[in-house]
Each structure stands twice: as structure tokens, then as C-alpha cells.
Amino acid sequence: MEKRIMLGNEAIARGAYEAGVKVSSAYPGTPSTEISEFLAKFDAVYTEWAPNEKVALEVAAGASIAGVRSMACMKHVGLNVASDPLYTLAYTGVNAGLVIVVADDPGLASSQNEQDTRMIARSAHLPVIEPSDSGEAKEFFKYAFEISEKYDTPVIFRTTTKLSHSQSIVELCDRAEPQDKPYERNMAKYVMMPASAIGRHKVVEAREIKLEADASSLPINRVEMGDTKIGFITSGIAYQYVKEACPDASVLKLGMVNPLPKAMIADFIASVDTVYVFEELEPVIEEQIRAWGFEVKGKECFTKQGEYSANMLRGVIYGESALAFEKAEAPARPPILCPGCPHRSVFSVLNKLKIHAAGDIGCYTLGAVAPLNVIDTTICMGSSISLLHGMEKAKGKEFIKNWVATIGDSTFLHTGVNSLINMVYNKSSATVMILDNRTTGMTGHQEHAATGKTLKGEDTYAIDLAELCRSIGVPRVIEIDAFDIKGLEATIKESVNGDTLTVIIAKAPCALLKGQKFPNVCVCEPSECKKCGMCLKIGCPALTKQPDGTVKIDETMCNGCGLCQSYCKFGAIKKIPRA
Amino acid sequence: MNIMVVGVGGQGTLLTSRIIGKTALNAGWDVKLSEVHGMAQRGGSVVTFVRFGKKVYEPVCEEGSVDVLISFERLEALRYAHFLKPDGIMIVNDTRIDPMTVVIGAKTYPEGILEKLESEHKLYTINAGEIAKELGNSKVVNTVVLGLSAKHIGFTEDEWLETLRNTVPPKTVEINTLAFKAGYEK
């Protein structure tokens, strides 16, 4: 068998291919995005970007009910958006297998919270399968479809950032070609109105009891008996930390983390002196074990926050050991908007006008930090528009005269458009800025419904954002070049001071989008530089202040957007052809 | 063997660690890599890990466990130096990229980083930017750094070049080979 080193997300895609998945729908979200991108490379699998996770899950459910193996992928907060179908799909069950990949982000590498998907799965009564490396990711993913079909249930496949974004060795297998299931109308199973849902709720409970009983004999739950003085109950990437830090300890490694294998856990606890439950985030496993009346150690030793590590475990088990070298003091290097980013241009104008922004989820969240300091709030996808509406209704037009909502094109189509419909319906006079960079930027340039390309790279209809806004009744829609700072300034001033609901679409492609040419660079002529520092206020990483106070522009980083030039009152910055 | 590659988002740390990982895989080792994607990549401090050996469990290197630390920038070398083992070695691309905290004047860029690092660690420095410029392509900085690092990681030059050929875009094989050799022969 061919061996390859693969990202956890690529291994999941490979598992989906090998499992015979035919339909996959997803919305990008770190750390889940690459699953769909890798899966799209297989001709045998239909893959798509949906506008949001609710839509994605419903598409996958439709495919499952129609009779083919299907899946949806999302990040943890995406599952919140998809939770409406999720809870009821637990009742309907499946026809062909349905697996929902959910990627949690302990440590907040690229998220707004640290919620634990296992908690949602428990309340929805859905099984959860969790691998601990890429090899398991591929094999367990195939197994998830067996569980889904055997127990007639959607299955949640949980990964975490470290699993999704680490690489390990995978052995490739051929694709299975499972027979499509015939479709038969079944109102009692698929039409969830009270009479049938009452019946299905009984099925859900019976299924969970059966699955819990069977869990102790599932091959993905296993005991590695070692030293019986100390044992760990663990799963996912945390298992690797246990093996690294305490290689001789006994380990109960869970491949299915909901429902738990009660009999297996009871046996393990009986045969080991001290048992630790080692799980990142919430004490989901620990609390259930305690509720059964067993004594284990858990969150009194290990945090509910961030990622775990082998050193952290060693510290708890063996006591802290000093490092050979002390950690040096070094100025922080937080993420920043890229050189040439059109968002910087918009935020520089908002900053100049002292306007607050209700922000949203995307690269442009970075408009909150110095030196731009524009964004005041960021909650979740699409929330900028509704938050601003709430502010207007709370304190009136006067209060929001120095406020706008800022939202990206992909996020606007995700859930922002609903909030804009609410503004139209409920007589808002606010200003909404759609920062249209023609891609889903932060997750690494995924297509969406307004880019004109599908996930598979095919041409398709591109929704015109301006027409969309007009069609729902926005009275004033203005499209403008995101780098036209004079035009932006005038338009924003007029809009926030007026009484008409306005959408300003600031357009310019993401500086990292492929296929663009940057024929020019900006240079600062030291003899003409008055050292005023105006250009540094835009926060472009290509610009640095020299010891003599003049500004130098790094030619490899600069893409010649000219924003710094626009802010130089002395004409010291010039745009010249790239050497 | 524990290897850590650090730098500033966009410098090519990811590709570098992948080439190291593939070379180790081809040599028959168990290999794990850990990467950074998403928001952190946007000009922030980025860290990737490569571990190989008979059997590798966790995909990350713990503080105090790193054999070879490769840094694409001076400040990042300082930030992560405590990950090194007492006898670990450090390869630093001698360049300075100011973080935004420094650009806006909230913090100062530390002076004498290389001197401090040299007093505590086995340090190899290279001005890969200059070498890449001489080669006529400023984008191959990371391959120059990889070339120098390769000598301290092990494997033969041919093993490295084979991975390089299979990893970089076909059009850039020639320039990347030159860049690798320039670092390797340093």
C-alpha cells in the first residue's frame, strides 16, 4: 500500500473518498477548510461550498435521505449555525450514511470562542468519533459511515486544530463503491411534525442506549495496559501527549467519545490505581464517569482552556522541571492585514473620520487593533449588521451617526444578508459597508456565491451584491473602489449623517488572490520625507521607520497599492515600476 | 529528531517544514508535522514543527526538546530559543522584520539578538535575502535557509534535492536547486 504523509484534513478527505462519499457540502472555517479543498480533487465526489453551515448540513441530509453517503464540514462555531437541522436530523436518522465533520479550536488559533462540540453532540444525542492522528482520521472516517448506517444516525466526526493541521503517515486504500440506497417515502421518519417526532424521540433514546452498550466492544475504543499504578482515559490529540509524557502508563483510548463505553471504563478504573481523565476543553468524559459514581482525577489538575501538551502533563504527574533556557522577552508579533490589503484602506478612512465599526468575522477583524482601532464589536458571522441595528433602536440615529457595520463579501452572504433584510423591514437608517475582496480571505481564498466559480473550479452565476441589496429594498447602494480614499471619505460622511439606509460596497480584490500582477512598488525618497509619520498610521508592514526618522518601504513586501502615497502630504512617496 | 521552523507569516516556514518532513519520510522514518493556518498566518509569528524517529506520538515539539531550530527572522529566533535542548543548534536568517508593535512605536526591536543567542547556543547565521537576490530571485530565501539547515539535520544532499524537485512548482526547480546548494555549501 502506498504511504503518504498527510494533513489531518487531507486524511479525512481521503477517508471520505475511500468510504464512497458522493456528496459533500461545507462552508469554510479554520481549522476545517482544507477537507473540502482536498475532497474537491476527487472527480467521483460532488463537493460544494454552501453559503453557510446550516445550508451545508441540509444539503448533506438531502443527499443521505435520497440514498447516497454524504457529509458536511464546518468549524465548531459553524455547528451553531447548523444546529437547527442537527437536532432534528438526530430524530430522522439517515438513509445512506451521513457524517458531519466538526473542527474544534482549543487554543483559539483562528476563532472567536473555545466551545466544545462534544457538549452539543450530547444534547443532540449523536455519536461522536474522534481520531488521534492522520492515519486514524482516514480509517475512523470510513468507520463513521458504518456506525451511521448500522445505527441509523448522523455521526459527528470531531477534530481539533492540532489534528486537522498536523501531518502524519497514512496508508492509501481503494475507494469502496457502496450501493446507493433506494429512496422510499417514509413520513413517520422524515416528516418531523409532532405526531411522528414523538415516535422518533423514542427511537433516539433506544438508539443511544444500544450504542452505549455496544461501545465497549467497538474496535475504535481500546485499552493499552501498562503500569497499573497510573492510567489515563483520553482521546484525540490528547492521547499523543499521554504517550509522549507517560509511555509506560495504562491508557484507555476512546475513538468514540459519545456515548461512552461504560463497561469498558468501569473495568479500566477497577484495574488501575489512579485514573486521570485527560481531555482538552470541557470535562465531558470526566463528568459522566463521576456521575456513574467512579473516582477519577480531571479538571482539578488540567485546565479547560487552550491546547494541552506533554510538558503540561509531565508537570502535573512528575512535578515541574526547569527548562535549560529561560523564555526571552520579545515584543509580540500579532497577525496584521497584509501589505496592499484593501481593508486597510477602508479602515484608514474610518479611523480618520473617528467612526466606530460593528465588525464581523474575517481578516478585517484586524481593523480592531492598533494603529487602525476602528472595530468595536465582533461576535459571530453576520452579527455586525444586526448589532448596529440594535444600537440604533436602543439609542436612536444620533448615536449611530459615527457608526458603520463592516462585513466581508463571503460573511455577508453567509448570514449578513438576513440582518440586512431586518434593517430594511424595520426602517433602519444605518450605514453598512460590505468589504468586497472577491473571496473568502481569512480561510485561504475559497470561492463563494458572488465569485463566479464553484469549489470544483467551474464557472457559475456570480451574485451581484449591489443588485441583491437593491432587490431586498435597500434604498441607497453605492459601489466604490476600496482604494479611493477621497471618494470613501465623502460617501461615508454623507451616509452616516443622512437618514437613508445605505450599503457601501468597497471593492478591491484581496492582495493575496492569485493571478494578480503588481507592476508597481512605492518608494519613499528620504530627502523629501518630513518624518511626520502619517504613512505609518495606516499600519502597513512594508513600511518601517529608519533610525533617522525617515520611512523605508520594503520592495518585496510592497505591492504598490499606493495607500501610503495617498497619505503623504509632501509627495515623498512615489509609485514607480517594479525593478 | 525534533525540528522547529519559525518565522513571520508569509515567509515560507510551512513549505520548508514540509520538505523536511518528506525527506525524513522517504528515508523511512515515522514523521509528524504540525502547522499553522488561518488568521495567525497573516503576518504574525508562525511556528511549525517536524518530528521524526522510529515512532513519533505528538506532532509538536515541547519547550526544551528541540534539536534544530530554524528561524527566518532574528526576533522570532529570540522568541522561541527556549524550545532548544541544551545542545540544540540554531540557524538564523539574519534579517529584521519589525512587528506592528514596533512600527507604531509601542515597543522597541531588541538590540544584540544574535550576540545574546550566540552566547547561549550553537548558532549559525546566514543572510539568505542577499544570497537569494544574488541568485536573481528574492522568493527563494526559504530554500537558501533550508540548504544550510539540511547539513545540520542529516540525510544526503541528493535525498534533499529529490524532495525539493518533487515539492516546488516545476518551473522553479532550477532556481530552488541553486538556492539550496548556496545554503548547503555555506
Short mmCIF file of N, CA, C and O in Angstrom, two decimals, chain A residues 5 7 30 34 109-110 133 162 165-169 237 240-241 243-244 309-311 314 323-336 338 362-363 365-366 370-371 441-442 512 536 539-541 543-544 556, chain B residues 8 18 22 25 29-35 37-40 42-45 51 57-60 62-64 73 75-76 78-79 81-82 84-86 97-104 107-108 110 116 120-121 133 138:
data_model
loop_
_atom_site.label_atom_id
_atom_site.label_comp_id
_atom_site.label_asym_id
_atom_site.label_seq_id
_atom_site.Cartn_x
_atom_site.Cartn_y
_atom_site.Cartn_z
N ILE A 5 2.49 11.15 3.62
CA ILE A 5 2.34 12.00 4.79
C ILE A 5 1.26 13.02 4.47
O ILE A 5 1.28 13.66 3.42
N LEU A 7 -1.85 15.90 5.90
CA LEU A 7 -2.52 16.74 6.87
C LEU A 7 -3.76 15.97 7.38
O LEU A 7 -4.39 15.25 6.61
N THR A 30 -11.59 27.85 9.55
CA THR A 30 -10.38 27.26 10.14
C THR A 30 -10.77 26.61 11.47
O THR A 30 -11.45 27.26 12.25
N GLU A 34 -9.60 22.85 4.68
CA GLU A 34 -8.88 22.05 3.67
C GLU A 34 -9.56 20.73 3.36
O GLU A 34 -9.27 20.12 2.33
N ALA A 109 -6.70 29.31 17.70
CA ALA A 109 -5.76 29.68 16.64
C ALA A 109 -6.43 30.65 15.67
O ALA A 109 -5.78 31.55 15.14
N SER A 110 -7.72 30.49 15.44
CA SER A 110 -8.39 31.34 14.46
C SER A 110 -9.90 31.32 14.68
O SER A 110 -10.65 31.00 13.78
N ASP A 133 -4.64 10.88 15.00
CA ASP A 133 -3.64 11.29 14.00
C ASP A 133 -4.23 11.09 12.60
O ASP A 133 -5.39 10.68 12.47
N LYS A 162 -5.01 20.91 16.19
CA LYS A 162 -3.75 20.15 16.10
C LYS A 162 -3.90 18.91 15.22
O LYS A 162 -2.96 18.52 14.55
N HIS A 165 -4.45 20.18 11.46
CA HIS A 165 -3.31 20.87 10.88
C HIS A 165 -1.97 20.26 11.25
O HIS A 165 -0.93 20.93 11.27
N SER A 166 -1.98 18.97 11.59
CA SER A 166 -0.70 18.27 11.69
C SER A 166 -0.69 17.17 10.64
O SER A 166 -1.73 16.73 10.18
N GLN A 167 0.52 16.78 10.28
CA GLN A 167 0.66 15.75 9.25
C GLN A 167 1.25 14.49 9.87
O GLN A 167 2.17 14.57 10.68
N SER A 168 0.73 13.36 9.46
CA SER A 168 1.36 12.09 9.82
C SER A 168 1.04 11.08 8.71
O SER A 168 0.35 11.40 7.75
N ILE A 169 1.57 9.88 8.90
CA ILE A 169 1.59 8.93 7.78
C ILE A 169 0.24 8.22 7.60
O ILE A 169 -0.38 7.81 8.57
N ILE A 237 -6.03 14.13 20.08
CA ILE A 237 -4.63 14.53 20.12
C ILE A 237 -4.09 14.41 21.55
O ILE A 237 -2.89 14.18 21.76
N GLN A 240 -1.90 11.49 22.26
CA GLN A 240 -0.49 11.56 21.85
C GLN A 240 0.37 12.19 22.95
O GLN A 240 1.51 11.80 23.16
N TYR A 241 -0.20 13.17 23.64
CA TYR A 241 0.55 13.81 24.74
C TYR A 241 0.77 12.80 25.87
O TYR A 241 1.81 12.80 26.51
N LYS A 243 1.00 9.50 25.55
CA LYS A 243 2.01 8.53 25.13
C LYS A 243 3.42 9.13 25.20
O LYS A 243 4.39 8.44 25.46
N GLU A 244 3.49 10.42 24.93
CA GLU A 244 4.77 11.11 24.93
C GLU A 244 5.29 11.29 26.37
O GLU A 244 6.46 11.05 26.64
N SER A 309 -0.33 19.81 26.32
CA SER A 309 0.98 19.43 25.82
C SER A 309 1.54 18.34 26.71
O SER A 309 1.05 18.13 27.83
N ALA A 310 2.57 17.66 26.22
CA ALA A 310 3.21 16.62 27.02
C ALA A 310 3.90 17.24 28.23
O ALA A 310 3.88 16.68 29.32
N ASN A 311 4.51 18.42 28.04
CA ASN A 311 5.17 19.08 29.17
C ASN A 311 4.19 19.42 30.29
O ASN A 311 4.49 19.28 31.47
N ARG A 314 3.46 16.21 32.08
CA ARG A 314 4.62 15.85 32.92
C ARG A 314 4.63 16.68 34.19
O ARG A 314 4.90 16.17 35.28
N LEU A 323 13.36 24.48 32.59
CA LEU A 323 13.88 24.43 31.23
C LEU A 323 15.35 24.86 31.24
O LEU A 323 15.77 25.62 32.11
N ALA A 324 16.09 24.36 30.25
CA ALA A 324 17.51 24.72 30.16
C ALA A 324 17.67 26.21 29.90
O ALA A 324 18.59 26.85 30.41
N PHE A 325 16.77 26.76 29.11
CA PHE A 325 16.87 28.19 28.76
C PHE A 325 15.60 28.91 29.16
O PHE A 325 14.51 28.40 29.01
N GLU A 326 15.80 30.12 29.63
CA GLU A 326 14.64 30.93 30.00
C GLU A 326 13.98 31.52 28.77
O GLU A 326 14.64 31.81 27.78
N LYS A 327 12.69 31.72 28.87
CA LYS A 327 11.96 32.35 27.78
C LYS A 327 12.35 33.83 27.72
O LYS A 327 12.26 34.53 28.73
N ALA A 328 12.79 34.28 26.54
CA ALA A 328 13.25 35.66 26.41
C ALA A 328 12.08 36.62 26.26
O ALA A 328 11.01 36.24 25.80
N GLU A 329 12.31 37.85 26.67
CA GLU A 329 11.34 38.92 26.43
C GLU A 329 11.42 39.31 24.96
O GLU A 329 12.50 39.62 24.47
N ALA A 330 10.32 39.29 24.27
CA ALA A 330 10.34 39.69 22.86
C ALA A 330 9.03 40.38 22.54
O ALA A 330 7.96 39.90 22.93
N PRO A 331 9.09 41.53 21.86
CA PRO A 331 7.84 42.22 21.52
C PRO A 331 6.92 41.30 20.71
O PRO A 331 7.39 40.57 19.84
N ALA A 332 5.64 41.33 21.04
CA ALA A 332 4.68 40.44 20.39
C ALA A 332 4.59 40.73 18.90
O ALA A 332 4.87 41.84 18.44
N ARG A 333 4.25 39.69 18.14
CA ARG A 333 4.05 39.87 16.71
C ARG A 333 2.67 39.29 16.37
O ARG A 333 2.55 38.16 15.91
N PRO A 334 1.63 40.09 16.62
CA PRO A 334 0.28 39.60 16.32
C PRO A 334 0.04 39.63 14.81
O PRO A 334 0.76 40.31 14.08
N PRO A 335 -0.97 38.87 14.34
CA PRO A 335 -1.28 38.94 12.91
C PRO A 335 -1.72 40.34 12.51
O PRO A 335 -2.25 41.09 13.32
N ILE A 336 -1.50 40.70 11.26
CA ILE A 336 -1.84 42.02 10.75
C ILE A 336 -2.40 41.90 9.34
O ILE A 336 -2.21 40.88 8.69
N CYS A 338 -2.34 42.30 5.47
CA CYS A 338 -1.19 42.17 4.57
C CYS A 338 -0.89 43.51 3.87
O CYS A 338 -1.77 44.36 3.76
N GLY A 362 -13.68 37.74 9.91
CA GLY A 362 -12.86 37.70 8.70
C GLY A 362 -11.55 38.38 8.99
O GLY A 362 -11.31 38.85 10.10
N CYS A 363 -10.68 38.47 7.98
CA CYS A 363 -9.40 39.17 8.17
C CYS A 363 -9.63 40.57 8.73
O CYS A 363 -8.83 41.08 9.51
N THR A 365 -11.39 41.67 10.89
CA THR A 365 -11.47 41.80 12.34
C THR A 365 -10.21 42.51 12.85
O THR A 365 -10.21 43.15 13.90
N LEU A 366 -9.12 42.39 12.07
CA LEU A 366 -7.86 43.03 12.44
C LEU A 366 -7.95 44.55 12.38
O LEU A 366 -7.04 45.25 12.83
N ALA A 370 -4.48 48.31 16.92
CA ALA A 370 -3.66 49.46 16.58
C ALA A 370 -2.85 49.17 15.31
O ALA A 370 -2.44 48.04 15.11
N PRO A 371 -2.61 50.15 14.47
CA PRO A 371 -2.99 51.56 14.63
C PRO A 371 -4.37 51.91 14.04
O PRO A 371 -4.72 53.07 14.06
N GLY A 441 -11.41 35.36 2.46
CA GLY A 441 -9.98 35.65 2.61
C GLY A 441 -9.27 34.89 3.72
O GLY A 441 -8.29 34.19 3.49
N MET A 442 -9.77 35.00 4.93
CA MET A 442 -9.01 34.55 6.09
C MET A 442 -8.75 33.04 6.05
O MET A 442 -7.71 32.58 6.52
N LEU A 512 -3.75 38.89 -1.80
CA LEU A 512 -3.12 37.58 -1.95
C LEU A 512 -3.81 36.71 -3.00
O LEU A 512 -3.40 35.58 -3.24
N LEU A 536 2.80 55.90 8.49
CA LEU A 536 2.91 54.77 9.41
C LEU A 536 1.58 54.50 10.12
O LEU A 536 1.36 53.43 10.66
N GLY A 539 -0.59 51.40 9.27
CA GLY A 539 -0.24 50.07 9.75
C GLY A 539 0.12 49.09 8.66
O GLY A 539 -0.25 47.92 8.72
N CYS A 540 0.88 49.54 7.65
CA CYS A 540 1.31 48.62 6.60
C CYS A 540 2.67 48.03 6.99
O CYS A 540 3.60 48.77 7.28
N PRO A 541 2.78 46.70 6.98
CA PRO A 541 4.03 46.08 7.41
C PRO A 541 5.20 46.30 6.46
O PRO A 541 6.35 46.05 6.83
N LEU A 543 6.18 49.16 5.57
CA LEU A 543 6.79 50.44 5.94
C LEU A 543 7.50 50.33 7.29
O LEU A 543 6.91 49.85 8.25
N THR A 544 8.74 50.81 7.34
CA THR A 544 9.41 50.88 8.65
C THR A 544 10.10 52.24 8.80
O THR A 544 10.56 52.83 7.82
N THR A 556 10.05 44.03 -1.54
CA THR A 556 9.49 42.69 -1.78
C THR A 556 8.10 42.55 -1.15
O THR A 556 7.27 41.80 -1.64
N VAL B 8 7.92 34.71 10.20
CA VAL B 8 6.80 35.63 10.11
C VAL B 8 5.87 35.10 9.01
O VAL B 8 6.36 34.64 7.97
N ARG B 18 7.56 21.17 5.37
CA ARG B 18 7.03 20.05 4.57
C ARG B 18 8.14 19.33 3.82
O ARG B 18 8.12 18.11 3.67
N LYS B 22 9.01 15.41 4.30
CA LYS B 22 9.00 14.46 3.19
C LYS B 22 10.34 13.75 3.06
O LYS B 22 10.39 12.55 2.76
N LEU B 25 10.47 11.15 5.65
CA LEU B 25 9.56 10.05 5.28
C LEU B 25 10.22 9.14 4.25
O LEU B 25 10.21 7.91 4.37
N TRP B 29 11.62 7.02 8.04
CA TRP B 29 11.26 7.32 9.43
C TRP B 29 9.76 7.53 9.59
O TRP B 29 9.07 7.87 8.64
N ASP B 30 9.29 7.34 10.82
CA ASP B 30 7.95 7.80 11.19
C ASP B 30 8.06 9.32 11.32
O ASP B 30 9.03 9.83 11.89
N VAL B 31 7.10 10.04 10.77
CA VAL B 31 7.20 11.50 10.73
C VAL B 31 5.89 12.15 11.15
O VAL B 31 4.82 11.67 10.80
N LYS B 32 5.98 13.21 11.93
CA LYS B 32 4.80 14.06 12.16
C LYS B 32 5.19 15.53 12.03
O LYS B 32 6.30 15.92 12.39
N LEU B 33 4.24 16.30 11.52
CA LEU B 33 4.44 17.74 11.34
C LEU B 33 3.27 18.48 11.96
O LEU B 33 2.16 17.98 11.94
N SER B 34 3.53 19.66 12.45
CA SER B 34 2.44 20.49 12.92
C SER B 34 2.55 21.87 12.28
O SER B 34 3.63 22.42 12.19
N GLU B 35 1.43 22.38 11.80
CA GLU B 35 1.45 23.62 11.01
C GLU B 35 0.50 24.66 11.59
O GLU B 35 -0.31 24.34 12.44
N HIS B 37 -2.36 27.46 10.28
CA HIS B 37 -3.16 28.01 9.17
C HIS B 37 -4.08 29.09 9.74
O HIS B 37 -4.17 29.27 10.93
N GLY B 38 -4.78 29.78 8.86
CA GLY B 38 -5.81 30.72 9.32
C GLY B 38 -5.25 32.07 9.68
O GLY B 38 -4.24 32.52 9.15
N MET B 39 -5.91 32.71 10.64
CA MET B 39 -5.61 34.11 10.93
C MET B 39 -4.16 34.32 11.34
O MET B 39 -3.54 35.31 10.96
N ALA B 40 -3.59 33.37 12.08
CA ALA B 40 -2.23 33.54 12.59
C ALA B 40 -1.23 33.74 11.46
O ALA B 40 -0.16 34.31 11.65
N ARG B 42 -1.43 35.65 8.96
CA ARG B 42 -1.41 37.00 8.39
C ARG B 42 -0.34 37.87 9.03
O ARG B 42 -0.61 38.72 9.86
N GLY B 43 0.90 37.64 8.64
CA GLY B 43 1.99 38.49 9.12
C GLY B 43 2.33 38.29 10.58
O GLY B 43 3.12 39.04 11.14
N GLY B 44 1.74 37.29 11.21
CA GLY B 44 2.01 37.04 12.63
C GLY B 44 3.21 36.12 12.80
O GLY B 44 3.82 35.67 11.83
N SER B 45 3.52 35.85 14.06
CA SER B 45 4.60 34.94 14.40
C SER B 45 4.11 33.51 14.15
O SER B 45 3.09 33.11 14.68
N ARG B 51 8.86 16.33 13.45
CA ARG B 51 9.48 15.33 14.33
C ARG B 51 9.62 14.04 13.54
O ARG B 51 8.69 13.62 12.86
N TYR B 57 4.86 10.23 18.56
CA TYR B 57 3.50 10.41 19.07
C TYR B 57 3.01 11.82 18.78
O TYR B 57 2.35 12.08 17.81
N GLU B 58 3.36 12.79 19.64
CA GLU B 58 2.77 14.12 19.45
C GLU B 58 3.40 14.83 18.24
O GLU B 58 4.59 14.63 17.95
N PRO B 59 2.61 15.63 17.52
CA PRO B 59 3.13 16.31 16.34
C PRO B 59 3.87 17.61 16.63
O PRO B 59 4.35 18.25 15.72
N VAL B 60 3.93 17.99 17.90
CA VAL B 60 4.60 19.24 18.25
C VAL B 60 5.86 18.95 19.07
O VAL B 60 5.98 17.89 19.66
N GLU B 62 8.05 19.97 22.32
CA GLU B 62 7.84 20.65 23.61
C GLU B 62 8.98 21.63 23.86
O GLU B 62 10.09 21.46 23.32
N GLU B 63 8.71 22.60 24.73
CA GLU B 63 9.77 23.53 25.14
C GLU B 63 10.93 22.72 25.72
O GLU B 63 10.71 21.79 26.51
N GLY B 64 12.14 23.05 25.34
CA GLY B 64 13.31 22.35 25.87
C GLY B 64 13.66 21.06 25.15
O GLY B 64 14.50 20.31 25.62
N GLU B 73 13.88 34.82 10.90
CA GLU B 73 13.99 36.23 11.29
C GLU B 73 14.58 36.30 12.69
O GLU B 73 14.37 35.39 13.50
N LEU B 75 14.15 38.30 15.50
CA LEU B 75 13.30 38.41 16.68
C LEU B 75 12.58 37.09 16.97
O LEU B 75 12.39 36.71 18.13
N GLU B 76 12.18 36.40 15.91
CA GLU B 76 11.49 35.12 16.09
C GLU B 76 12.44 34.08 16.68
O GLU B 76 12.02 33.20 17.44
N LEU B 78 14.81 34.74 18.81
CA LEU B 78 14.86 35.09 20.23
C LEU B 78 13.62 34.58 20.96
O LEU B 78 13.70 34.02 22.05
N ARG B 79 12.46 34.77 20.32
CA ARG B 79 11.18 34.42 20.94
C ARG B 79 11.10 32.93 21.29
O ARG B 79 10.52 32.55 22.28
N ALA B 81 13.82 30.63 21.36
CA ALA B 81 15.10 29.98 21.70
C ALA B 81 14.97 28.99 22.86
O ALA B 81 15.68 27.99 22.92
N HIS B 82 14.02 29.26 23.76
CA HIS B 82 13.88 28.37 24.93
C HIS B 82 13.32 27.00 24.57
O HIS B 82 13.23 26.12 25.42
N LEU B 84 14.88 25.14 22.59
CA LEU B 84 16.05 24.31 22.31
C LEU B 84 16.47 23.45 23.49
O LEU B 84 16.33 23.82 24.65
N LYS B 85 17.01 22.26 23.16
CA LYS B 85 17.70 21.42 24.13
C LYS B 85 19.00 22.12 24.51
O LYS B 85 19.49 22.95 23.74
N PRO B 86 19.64 21.72 25.61
CA PRO B 86 20.93 22.35 25.96
C PRO B 86 21.94 22.28 24.80
O PRO B 86 22.66 23.24 24.55
N ILE B 97 12.43 41.97 10.58
CA ILE B 97 11.10 42.42 10.17
C ILE B 97 10.43 42.97 11.42
O ILE B 97 10.24 42.25 12.40
N ASP B 98 10.12 44.25 11.38
CA ASP B 98 9.52 44.88 12.57
C ASP B 98 8.08 44.43 12.75
O ASP B 98 7.28 44.53 11.81
N PRO B 99 7.73 43.94 13.94
CA PRO B 99 6.31 43.68 14.19
C PRO B 99 5.56 45.00 14.31
O PRO B 99 6.18 46.04 14.57
N MET B 100 4.24 44.96 14.13
CA MET B 100 3.45 46.20 14.15
C MET B 100 3.64 46.95 15.48
O MET B 100 3.61 48.18 15.50
N THR B 101 3.83 46.20 16.55
CA THR B 101 4.04 46.85 17.85
C THR B 101 5.27 47.76 17.81
O THR B 101 5.31 48.78 18.48
N VAL B 102 6.27 47.39 17.00
CA VAL B 102 7.47 48.21 16.85
C VAL B 102 7.23 49.33 15.84
O VAL B 102 7.59 50.49 16.08
N VAL B 103 6.56 49.00 14.73
CA VAL B 103 6.30 50.00 13.68
C VAL B 103 5.57 51.22 14.26
O VAL B 103 5.91 52.36 13.97
N ILE B 104 4.59 50.94 15.13
CA ILE B 104 3.81 52.07 15.66
C ILE B 104 4.44 52.68 16.91
O ILE B 104 3.87 53.57 17.53
N LYS B 107 6.60 49.38 21.06
CA LYS B 107 7.69 48.54 21.57
C LYS B 107 8.95 48.83 20.76
O LYS B 107 8.86 49.38 19.65
N THR B 108 10.11 48.45 21.30
CA THR B 108 11.33 48.61 20.52
C THR B 108 11.86 47.23 20.13
O THR B 108 11.70 46.26 20.87
N PRO B 110 14.47 44.54 19.96
CA PRO B 110 15.63 44.34 20.83
C PRO B 110 16.95 44.43 20.07
O PRO B 110 17.06 43.96 18.94
N LYS B 116 23.38 37.73 21.89
CA LYS B 116 22.78 37.04 23.03
C LYS B 116 22.60 35.54 22.70
O LYS B 116 22.94 34.68 23.51
N GLU B 120 24.61 31.68 24.20
CA GLU B 120 23.92 30.57 24.86
C GLU B 120 23.78 29.32 24.00
O GLU B 120 23.58 28.22 24.51
N HIS B 121 23.83 29.50 22.69
CA HIS B 121 23.54 28.37 21.80
C HIS B 121 24.58 28.23 20.71
O HIS B 121 25.29 29.18 20.40
N LYS B 133 18.96 37.28 -3.59
CA LYS B 133 19.00 38.42 -4.51
C LYS B 133 20.10 38.22 -5.55
O LYS B 133 19.89 38.47 -6.75
N SER B 138 14.27 36.83 -5.24
CA SER B 138 14.17 37.07 -3.80
C SER B 138 13.17 36.13 -3.12
O SER B 138 13.04 36.12 -1.90
#
